[in-house]
Amino acid sequence: MTFFAQLEARSREVDSLVCVGLDPDYKKTPVDRVVALNKAVIAATAPYAACFKPNIAFYEQHGIAGLKALEETLAAIPAGIPVIGDVKRGDMGNTAEAYARAMFEQWKFGAVTVNGYQGYDAVAPFLAYPENAIYVLCRTSNPGSREFQEQRLENGRMLYQHVAVTATAWAPNVGLVVGATAPAELRDVRTLVPDAPLLVPGVGTQGGLPDDVVKSAGYQHGKMVVNASRSIMYASEGPDFAEAAGRAARELRDELRAAAALPA
């Protein structure tokens, strides 16, 4: 089963678009507590999660101890729940090949985020794994994204629009990263590439709204997942943190469902 088929099946099974980001904050969680935190959050949120998404930077910052924590975290995710590695790798030639081998053969992520700035040849090594998938950065959720992504090209399109159309034509296992903090651009991308799988970060702490996401991109199992990290993992910093994380994931699932039931 391909990654996107697995994601669609899981999303339908739990009727959820929620992607739970596993991004432990070093200021709040020392490395020796990361695994315990993640295991508790995974157990509490799994009933509501279409997928999980650890950002590798939050583990790499701790060196070998952090990578071991990532390894244990991945082992704790129940079989059948897809995992996206948020790695944003992007390079060329044998470097890209090494990144692809690392992400898909060593870490065994089902999908990864990729920076396509260098073009097709930098992404091609990831596409050599047809059972896996990539999400290419398109219109990201950070405020500075406009500096490059909204520059207009000679063909009349903005750069993010060109990325959306071009990257999704490379292979069927390509999706796009489009931030919830840019609902107009999210709607634009969905119009340009209506069948493209989308990874939508930025809901929660960054200020993106579930209603805006669904109104802009629809509610389709497997065609979109909506990520929340800090607002779920640290919904509470007290002894009830796991219960609070589960509640936050359930609430996001329900908010996305409710938005789908509203008039367009």
PDB file of C-alpha atoms in Angstrom:
ATOM      1  CA  MET A   1       0.000   0.000   0.000  1.00  0.00           C
ATOM      2  CA  THR A   2       1.375   3.432  -0.914  1.00  0.00           C
ATOM      3  CA  PHE A   3       1.723   6.117   1.736  1.00  0.00           C
ATOM      4  CA  PHE A   4      -1.183   8.166   0.410  1.00  0.00           C
ATOM      5  CA  ALA A   5      -3.422   5.074   0.249  1.00  0.00           C
ATOM      6  CA  GLN A   6      -2.485   4.226   3.825  1.00  0.00           C
ATOM      7  CA  LEU A   7      -3.170   7.813   4.878  1.00  0.00           C
ATOM      8  CA  GLU A   8      -6.572   7.831   3.228  1.00  0.00           C
ATOM      9  CA  ALA A   9      -7.509   4.537   4.882  1.00  0.00           C
ATOM     10  CA  ARG A  10      -6.437   5.749   8.303  1.00  0.00           C
ATOM     11  CA  SER A  11      -8.119   9.132   7.883  1.00  0.00           C
ATOM     12  CA  ARG A  12     -11.397   7.435   6.961  1.00  0.00           C
ATOM     13  CA  GLU A  13     -11.084   4.929   9.786  1.00  0.00           C
ATOM     14  CA  VAL A  14     -11.022   7.643  12.455  1.00  0.00           C
ATOM     15  CA  ASP A  15     -12.789  10.321  10.352  1.00  0.00           C
ATOM     16  CA  SER A  16      -9.995  12.729  11.113  1.00  0.00           C
ATOM     17  CA  LEU A  17      -7.662  15.112   9.284  1.00  0.00           C
ATOM     18  CA  VAL A  18      -5.518  15.682  12.364  1.00  0.00           C
ATOM     19  CA  CYS A  19      -1.758  15.351  12.080  1.00  0.00           C
ATOM     20  CA  VAL A  20      -0.163  15.360  15.533  1.00  0.00           C
ATOM     21  CA  GLY A  21       3.254  17.029  15.514  1.00  0.00           C
ATOM     22  CA  LEU A  22       5.752  15.463  17.911  1.00  0.00           C
ATOM     23  CA  ASP A  23       8.039  18.435  18.544  1.00  0.00           C
ATOM     24  CA  PRO A  24       9.392  18.405  22.123  1.00  0.00           C
ATOM     25  CA  ASP A  25      10.496  21.846  23.313  1.00  0.00           C
ATOM     26  CA  TYR A  26      13.990  21.690  24.872  1.00  0.00           C
ATOM     27  CA  LYS A  27      13.064  24.538  27.221  1.00  0.00           C
ATOM     28  CA  LYS A  28      10.231  22.475  28.663  1.00  0.00           C
ATOM     29  CA  THR A  29      11.344  18.886  28.167  1.00  0.00           C
ATOM     30  CA  PRO A  30      14.953  17.754  28.715  1.00  0.00           C
ATOM     31  CA  VAL A  31      16.175  15.043  26.410  1.00  0.00           C
ATOM     32  CA  ASP A  32      15.945  12.328  29.060  1.00  0.00           C
ATOM     33  CA  ARG A  33      12.202  12.983  29.346  1.00  0.00           C
ATOM     34  CA  VAL A  34      11.404  13.225  25.629  1.00  0.00           C
ATOM     35  CA  VAL A  35      10.532   9.560  25.122  1.00  0.00           C
ATOM     36  CA  ALA A  36       8.192   9.440  28.112  1.00  0.00           C
ATOM     37  CA  LEU A  37       6.472  12.639  26.952  1.00  0.00           C
ATOM     38  CA  ASN A  38       6.090  11.411  23.397  1.00  0.00           C
ATOM     39  CA  LYS A  39       4.827   7.964  24.368  1.00  0.00           C
ATOM     40  CA  ALA A  40       2.163   9.480  26.602  1.00  0.00           C
ATOM     41  CA  VAL A  41       1.101  11.980  23.927  1.00  0.00           C
ATOM     42  CA  ILE A  42       1.006   9.279  21.242  1.00  0.00           C
ATOM     43  CA  ALA A  43      -1.161   7.001  23.388  1.00  0.00           C
ATOM     44  CA  ALA A  44      -3.553   9.830  24.254  1.00  0.00           C
ATOM     45  CA  THR A  45      -3.909  11.247  20.735  1.00  0.00           C
ATOM     46  CA  ALA A  46      -3.803   8.086  18.612  1.00  0.00           C
ATOM     47  CA  PRO A  47      -7.619   7.652  18.587  1.00  0.00           C
ATOM     48  CA  TYR A  48      -7.930  11.037  16.852  1.00  0.00           C
ATOM     49  CA  ALA A  49      -4.796  11.083  14.677  1.00  0.00           C
ATOM     50  CA  ALA A  50      -4.767  10.525  10.940  1.00  0.00           C
ATOM     51  CA  CYS A  51      -0.975  10.595  11.205  1.00  0.00           C
ATOM     52  CA  PHE A  52       1.960  11.704  13.321  1.00  0.00           C
ATOM     53  CA  LYS A  53       4.715  14.110  12.275  1.00  0.00           C
ATOM     54  CA  PRO A  54       7.959  14.370  14.243  1.00  0.00           C
ATOM     55  CA  ASN A  55      10.162  17.282  13.173  1.00  0.00           C
ATOM     56  CA  ILE A  56      13.677  15.877  13.159  1.00  0.00           C
ATOM     57  CA  ALA A  57      15.232  19.177  14.282  1.00  0.00           C
ATOM     58  CA  PHE A  58      13.767  18.799  17.763  1.00  0.00           C
ATOM     59  CA  TYR A  59      15.726  15.556  18.117  1.00  0.00           C
ATOM     60  CA  GLU A  60      18.910  16.459  16.258  1.00  0.00           C
ATOM     61  CA  GLN A  61      19.462  19.400  18.598  1.00  0.00           C
ATOM     62  CA  HIS A  62      20.277  16.898  21.361  1.00  0.00           C
ATOM     63  CA  GLY A  63      22.840  14.951  19.330  1.00  0.00           C
ATOM     64  CA  ILE A  64      22.979  11.161  19.644  1.00  0.00           C
ATOM     65  CA  ALA A  65      20.682  11.148  22.684  1.00  0.00           C
ATOM     66  CA  GLY A  66      18.043  12.988  20.694  1.00  0.00           C
ATOM     67  CA  LEU A  67      18.295  10.608  17.755  1.00  0.00           C
ATOM     68  CA  LYS A  68      17.886   7.670  20.107  1.00  0.00           C
ATOM     69  CA  ALA A  69      14.794   9.390  21.493  1.00  0.00           C
ATOM     70  CA  LEU A  70      13.443   9.742  17.960  1.00  0.00           C
ATOM     71  CA  GLU A  71      14.077   6.051  17.342  1.00  0.00           C
ATOM     72  CA  GLU A  72      12.112   5.098  20.465  1.00  0.00           C
ATOM     73  CA  THR A  73       9.376   7.566  19.581  1.00  0.00           C
ATOM     74  CA  LEU A  74       8.880   6.058  16.137  1.00  0.00           C
ATOM     75  CA  ALA A  75       8.754   2.574  17.654  1.00  0.00           C
ATOM     76  CA  ALA A  76       5.935   3.741  19.954  1.00  0.00           C
ATOM     77  CA  ILE A  77       3.633   4.844  17.120  1.00  0.00           C
ATOM     78  CA  PRO A  78       1.002   2.142  16.570  1.00  0.00           C
ATOM     79  CA  ALA A  79       1.233   0.142  13.357  1.00  0.00           C
ATOM     80  CA  GLY A  80      -1.227   1.415  10.783  1.00  0.00           C
ATOM     81  CA  ILE A  81      -0.845   5.088  11.650  1.00  0.00           C
ATOM     82  CA  PRO A  82       1.208   6.838   8.951  1.00  0.00           C
ATOM     83  CA  VAL A  83       4.252   8.887   9.922  1.00  0.00           C
ATOM     84  CA  ILE A  84       5.541  11.995   8.148  1.00  0.00           C
ATOM     85  CA  GLY A  85       9.133  12.973   8.803  1.00  0.00           C
ATOM     86  CA  ASP A  86       9.308  16.752   8.858  1.00  0.00           C
ATOM     87  CA  VAL A  87      12.872  17.092   7.591  1.00  0.00           C
ATOM     88  CA  LYS A  88      12.685  19.706   4.794  1.00  0.00           C
ATOM     89  CA  ARG A  89      15.679  18.180   3.048  1.00  0.00           C
ATOM     90  CA  GLY A  90      16.810  19.658  -0.243  1.00  0.00           C
ATOM     91  CA  ASP A  91      20.037  19.128  -2.155  1.00  0.00           C
ATOM     92  CA  MET A  92      21.333  17.612  -5.365  1.00  0.00           C
ATOM     93  CA  GLY A  93      23.070  14.559  -6.740  1.00  0.00           C
ATOM     94  CA  ASN A  94      24.496  11.984  -4.383  1.00  0.00           C
ATOM     95  CA  THR A  95      23.663  14.210  -1.401  1.00  0.00           C
ATOM     96  CA  ALA A  96      19.960  14.021  -2.207  1.00  0.00           C
ATOM     97  CA  GLU A  97      20.315  10.275  -2.698  1.00  0.00           C
ATOM     98  CA  ALA A  98      21.876   9.979   0.751  1.00  0.00           C
ATOM     99  CA  TYR A  99      19.079  12.034   2.298  1.00  0.00           C
ATOM    100  CA  ALA A 100      16.464   9.844   0.633  1.00  0.00           C
ATOM    101  CA  ARG A 101      18.132   6.637   1.824  1.00  0.00           C
ATOM    102  CA  ALA A 102      18.409   8.029   5.337  1.00  0.00           C
ATOM    103  CA  MET A 103      14.780   9.103   5.546  1.00  0.00           C
ATOM    104  CA  PHE A 104      13.128   6.111   3.875  1.00  0.00           C
ATOM    105  CA  GLU A 105      15.524   3.208   4.498  1.00  0.00           C
ATOM    106  CA  GLN A 106      17.020   4.053   7.899  1.00  0.00           C
ATOM    107  CA  TRP A 107      14.325   6.101   9.636  1.00  0.00           C
ATOM    108  CA  LYS A 108      11.568   4.438   7.597  1.00  0.00           C
ATOM    109  CA  PHE A 109       9.314   7.475   7.435  1.00  0.00           C
ATOM    110  CA  GLY A 110       6.282   6.927   5.243  1.00  0.00           C
ATOM    111  CA  ALA A 111       6.605  10.434   3.837  1.00  0.00           C
ATOM    112  CA  VAL A 112       8.906  13.409   4.313  1.00  0.00           C
ATOM    113  CA  THR A 113       8.829  17.123   3.694  1.00  0.00           C
ATOM    114  CA  VAL A 114      11.196  18.283   0.962  1.00  0.00           C
ATOM    115  CA  ASN A 115      12.515  21.667  -0.156  1.00  0.00           C
ATOM    116  CA  GLY A 116      12.235  21.716  -3.938  1.00  0.00           C
ATOM    117  CA  TYR A 117      14.047  25.019  -4.475  1.00  0.00           C
ATOM    118  CA  GLN A 118      16.784  23.346  -6.539  1.00  0.00           C
ATOM    119  CA  GLY A 119      14.298  21.741  -8.892  1.00  0.00           C
ATOM    120  CA  TYR A 120      13.406  18.273 -10.079  1.00  0.00           C
ATOM    121  CA  ASP A 121      16.839  16.666 -10.012  1.00  0.00           C
ATOM    122  CA  ALA A 122      17.188  17.474  -6.317  1.00  0.00           C
ATOM    123  CA  VAL A 123      13.851  15.806  -5.588  1.00  0.00           C
ATOM    124  CA  ALA A 124      14.137  12.838  -7.945  1.00  0.00           C
ATOM    125  CA  PRO A 125      16.006  10.570  -5.477  1.00  0.00           C
ATOM    126  CA  PHE A 126      13.028  10.771  -3.104  1.00  0.00           C
ATOM    127  CA  LEU A 127      10.644   9.923  -5.947  1.00  0.00           C
ATOM    128  CA  ALA A 128      12.593   6.723  -6.551  1.00  0.00           C
ATOM    129  CA  TYR A 129      10.647   5.301  -3.578  1.00  0.00           C
ATOM    130  CA  PRO A 130       7.143   5.068  -5.098  1.00  0.00           C
ATOM    131  CA  GLU A 131       5.590   3.478  -2.009  1.00  0.00           C
ATOM    132  CA  ASN A 132       6.682   6.504   0.010  1.00  0.00           C
ATOM    133  CA  ALA A 133       5.690  10.129  -0.537  1.00  0.00           C
ATOM    134  CA  ILE A 134       6.996  13.650  -0.296  1.00  0.00           C
ATOM    135  CA  TYR A 135       5.375  16.945   0.594  1.00  0.00           C
ATOM    136  CA  VAL A 136       7.119  19.783  -1.247  1.00  0.00           C
ATOM    137  CA  LEU A 137       7.246  23.173   0.467  1.00  0.00           C
ATOM    138  CA  CYS A 138       4.843  25.407  -1.451  1.00  0.00           C
ATOM    139  CA  ARG A 139       3.326  28.274   0.575  1.00  0.00           C
ATOM    140  CA  THR A 140       4.662  27.977   4.094  1.00  0.00           C
ATOM    141  CA  SER A 141       3.074  29.290   7.281  1.00  0.00           C
ATOM    142  CA  ASN A 142       5.837  31.623   8.450  1.00  0.00           C
ATOM    143  CA  PRO A 143       5.441  35.423   8.005  1.00  0.00           C
ATOM    144  CA  GLY A 144       8.605  35.741   5.902  1.00  0.00           C
ATOM    145  CA  SER A 145       7.344  33.296   3.272  1.00  0.00           C
ATOM    146  CA  ARG A 146       6.052  36.185   1.173  1.00  0.00           C
ATOM    147  CA  GLU A 147       9.594  37.422   0.477  1.00  0.00           C
ATOM    148  CA  PHE A 148      10.105  34.672  -2.096  1.00  0.00           C
ATOM    149  CA  GLN A 149       6.966  32.598  -2.422  1.00  0.00           C
ATOM    150  CA  GLU A 150       4.735  35.466  -3.553  1.00  0.00           C
ATOM    151  CA  GLN A 151       7.118  36.867  -6.153  1.00  0.00           C
ATOM    152  CA  ARG A 152       5.462  36.994  -9.579  1.00  0.00           C
ATOM    153  CA  LEU A 153       7.210  35.156 -12.390  1.00  0.00           C
ATOM    154  CA  GLU A 154       7.331  35.958 -16.081  1.00  0.00           C
ATOM    155  CA  ASN A 155       4.626  33.370 -16.744  1.00  0.00           C
ATOM    156  CA  GLY A 156       2.263  35.421 -14.577  1.00  0.00           C
ATOM    157  CA  ARG A 157       2.165  33.007 -11.680  1.00  0.00           C
ATOM    158  CA  MET A 158       3.512  33.640  -8.232  1.00  0.00           C
ATOM    159  CA  LEU A 159       6.344  31.345  -7.234  1.00  0.00           C
ATOM    160  CA  TYR A 160       4.198  29.256  -4.860  1.00  0.00           C
ATOM    161  CA  GLN A 161       1.639  28.763  -7.648  1.00  0.00           C
ATOM    162  CA  HIS A 162       4.361  27.611 -10.022  1.00  0.00           C
ATOM    163  CA  VAL A 163       5.673  25.209  -7.380  1.00  0.00           C
ATOM    164  CA  ALA A 164       2.176  23.791  -6.863  1.00  0.00           C
ATOM    165  CA  VAL A 165       1.592  23.072 -10.535  1.00  0.00           C
ATOM    166  CA  THR A 166       5.116  21.941 -11.366  1.00  0.00           C
ATOM    167  CA  ALA A 167       5.901  19.732  -8.356  1.00  0.00           C
ATOM    168  CA  THR A 168       2.622  17.813  -8.429  1.00  0.00           C
ATOM    169  CA  ALA A 169       3.265  16.922 -12.083  1.00  0.00           C
ATOM    170  CA  TRP A 170       6.531  15.164 -11.190  1.00  0.00           C
ATOM    171  CA  ALA A 171       4.972  11.996  -9.788  1.00  0.00           C
ATOM    172  CA  PRO A 172       1.780  10.697  -8.142  1.00  0.00           C
ATOM    173  CA  ASN A 173       3.504  10.483  -4.748  1.00  0.00           C
ATOM    174  CA  VAL A 174       3.968  14.258  -4.432  1.00  0.00           C
ATOM    175  CA  GLY A 175       1.977  16.469  -2.080  1.00  0.00           C
ATOM    176  CA  LEU A 176       2.400  20.064  -0.994  1.00  0.00           C
ATOM    177  CA  VAL A 177       2.972  21.965   2.245  1.00  0.00           C
ATOM    178  CA  VAL A 178       0.622  24.953   2.438  1.00  0.00           C
ATOM    179  CA  GLY A 179       0.184  26.885   5.671  1.00  0.00           C
ATOM    180  CA  ALA A 180      -3.100  27.437   7.479  1.00  0.00           C
ATOM    181  CA  THR A 181      -2.036  31.023   8.166  1.00  0.00           C
ATOM    182  CA  ALA A 182      -2.548  31.841   4.458  1.00  0.00           C
ATOM    183  CA  PRO A 183      -6.138  30.726   3.751  1.00  0.00           C
ATOM    184  CA  ALA A 184      -6.455  32.686   0.496  1.00  0.00           C
ATOM    185  CA  GLU A 185      -3.316  31.081  -0.875  1.00  0.00           C
ATOM    186  CA  LEU A 186      -4.471  27.688   0.410  1.00  0.00           C
ATOM    187  CA  ARG A 187      -7.707  28.098  -1.542  1.00  0.00           C
ATOM    188  CA  ASP A 188      -5.688  29.149  -4.574  1.00  0.00           C
ATOM    189  CA  VAL A 189      -3.505  26.037  -4.386  1.00  0.00           C
ATOM    190  CA  ARG A 190      -6.522  23.765  -3.987  1.00  0.00           C
ATOM    191  CA  THR A 191      -8.059  25.365  -7.098  1.00  0.00           C
ATOM    192  CA  LEU A 192      -4.855  24.963  -9.121  1.00  0.00           C
ATOM    193  CA  VAL A 193      -4.253  21.342  -8.099  1.00  0.00           C
ATOM    194  CA  PRO A 194      -7.566  20.000  -6.769  1.00  0.00           C
ATOM    195  CA  ASP A 195      -6.328  16.440  -6.301  1.00  0.00           C
ATOM    196  CA  ALA A 196      -2.994  17.176  -4.634  1.00  0.00           C
ATOM    197  CA  PRO A 197      -2.511  15.859  -1.085  1.00  0.00           C
ATOM    198  CA  LEU A 198      -1.865  18.766   1.260  1.00  0.00           C
ATOM    199  CA  LEU A 199      -0.015  19.004   4.566  1.00  0.00           C
ATOM    200  CA  VAL A 200      -1.339  22.090   6.328  1.00  0.00           C
ATOM    201  CA  PRO A 201       0.690  23.337   9.315  1.00  0.00           C
ATOM    202  CA  GLY A 202       0.041  26.481  11.311  1.00  0.00           C
ATOM    203  CA  VAL A 203      -3.182  25.684  13.174  1.00  0.00           C
ATOM    204  CA  GLY A 204      -3.048  26.401  16.884  1.00  0.00           C
ATOM    205  CA  THR A 205      -0.057  28.285  18.224  1.00  0.00           C
ATOM    206  CA  GLN A 206       0.693  29.953  14.871  1.00  0.00           C
ATOM    207  CA  GLY A 207      -2.870  31.236  14.610  1.00  0.00           C
ATOM    208  CA  GLY A 208      -4.375  29.275  11.718  1.00  0.00           C
ATOM    209  CA  LEU A 209      -8.084  28.493  12.094  1.00  0.00           C
ATOM    210  CA  PRO A 210      -9.723  25.125  11.359  1.00  0.00           C
ATOM    211  CA  ASP A 211     -12.751  26.813   9.755  1.00  0.00           C
ATOM    212  CA  ASP A 212     -10.537  28.733   7.339  1.00  0.00           C
ATOM    213  CA  VAL A 213      -8.631  25.596   6.389  1.00  0.00           C
ATOM    214  CA  VAL A 214     -11.737  23.574   5.542  1.00  0.00           C
ATOM    215  CA  LYS A 215     -13.440  26.467   3.741  1.00  0.00           C
ATOM    216  CA  SER A 216     -10.298  26.965   1.658  1.00  0.00           C
ATOM    217  CA  ALA A 217      -9.339  23.374   0.885  1.00  0.00           C
ATOM    218  CA  GLY A 218     -12.326  21.177   1.657  1.00  0.00           C
ATOM    219  CA  TYR A 219     -12.574  18.080   3.825  1.00  0.00           C
ATOM    220  CA  GLN A 220     -11.155  15.069   2.021  1.00  0.00           C
ATOM    221  CA  HIS A 221      -9.715  11.960   3.611  1.00  0.00           C
ATOM    222  CA  GLY A 222      -6.168  11.445   2.420  1.00  0.00           C
ATOM    223  CA  LYS A 223      -6.114  14.683   0.432  1.00  0.00           C
ATOM    224  CA  MET A 224      -5.346  16.874   3.424  1.00  0.00           C
ATOM    225  CA  VAL A 225      -3.969  16.602   6.924  1.00  0.00           C
ATOM    226  CA  VAL A 226      -3.887  19.521   9.332  1.00  0.00           C
ATOM    227  CA  ASN A 227      -0.938  19.611  11.689  1.00  0.00           C
ATOM    228  CA  ALA A 228      -0.842  20.943  15.233  1.00  0.00           C
ATOM    229  CA  SER A 229       2.221  20.466  17.399  1.00  0.00           C
ATOM    230  CA  ARG A 230       2.707  22.738  20.403  1.00  0.00           C
ATOM    231  CA  SER A 231      -1.002  23.330  20.953  1.00  0.00           C
ATOM    232  CA  ILE A 232      -1.459  19.570  21.409  1.00  0.00           C
ATOM    233  CA  MET A 233       1.805  18.445  23.027  1.00  0.00           C
ATOM    234  CA  TYR A 234       1.783  21.257  25.557  1.00  0.00           C
ATOM    235  CA  ALA A 235      -1.960  21.753  25.978  1.00  0.00           C
ATOM    236  CA  SER A 236      -1.094  21.375  29.646  1.00  0.00           C
ATOM    237  CA  GLU A 237       2.272  21.378  31.367  1.00  0.00           C
ATOM    238  CA  GLY A 238       0.878  19.808  34.514  1.00  0.00           C
ATOM    239  CA  PRO A 239       0.454  16.136  35.455  1.00  0.00           C
ATOM    240  CA  ASP A 240      -2.626  15.992  33.215  1.00  0.00           C
ATOM    241  CA  PHE A 241      -0.561  16.768  30.099  1.00  0.00           C
ATOM    242  CA  ALA A 242      -1.431  13.527  28.311  1.00  0.00           C
ATOM    243  CA  GLU A 243      -5.147  13.880  28.989  1.00  0.00           C
ATOM    244  CA  ALA A 244      -4.975  17.499  27.814  1.00  0.00           C
ATOM    245  CA  ALA A 245      -3.127  16.475  24.632  1.00  0.00           C
ATOM    246  CA  GLY A 246      -5.793  13.907  23.841  1.00  0.00           C
ATOM    247  CA  ARG A 247      -8.513  16.459  24.466  1.00  0.00           C
ATOM    248  CA  ALA A 248      -6.786  19.025  22.210  1.00  0.00           C
ATOM    249  CA  ALA A 249      -6.440  16.490  19.390  1.00  0.00           C
ATOM    250  CA  ARG A 250     -10.080  15.467  19.732  1.00  0.00           C
ATOM    251  CA  GLU A 251     -11.209  19.106  19.721  1.00  0.00           C
ATOM    252  CA  LEU A 252      -9.232  19.856  16.567  1.00  0.00           C
ATOM    253  CA  ARG A 253     -10.700  16.778  14.883  1.00  0.00           C
ATOM    254  CA  ASP A 254     -14.196  17.880  15.853  1.00  0.00           C
ATOM    255  CA  GLU A 255     -13.620  21.493  14.754  1.00  0.00           C
ATOM    256  CA  LEU A 256     -12.490  20.330  11.324  1.00  0.00           C
ATOM    257  CA  ARG A 257     -15.506  18.012  11.059  1.00  0.00           C
ATOM    258  CA  ALA A 258     -17.871  20.786  12.098  1.00  0.00           C
ATOM    259  CA  ALA A 259     -16.373  23.180   9.562  1.00  0.00           C
ATOM    260  CA  ALA A 260     -17.055  20.648   6.814  1.00  0.00           C
ATOM    261  CA  ALA A 261     -20.739  20.667   7.743  1.00  0.00           C
ATOM    262  CA  LEU A 262     -21.051  24.452   7.407  1.00  0.00           C
ATOM    263  CA  PRO A 263     -22.380  26.080   4.211  1.00  0.00           C
ATOM    264  CA  ALA A 264     -19.625  26.977   1.759  1.00  0.00           C
TER     265      ALA A 264
END
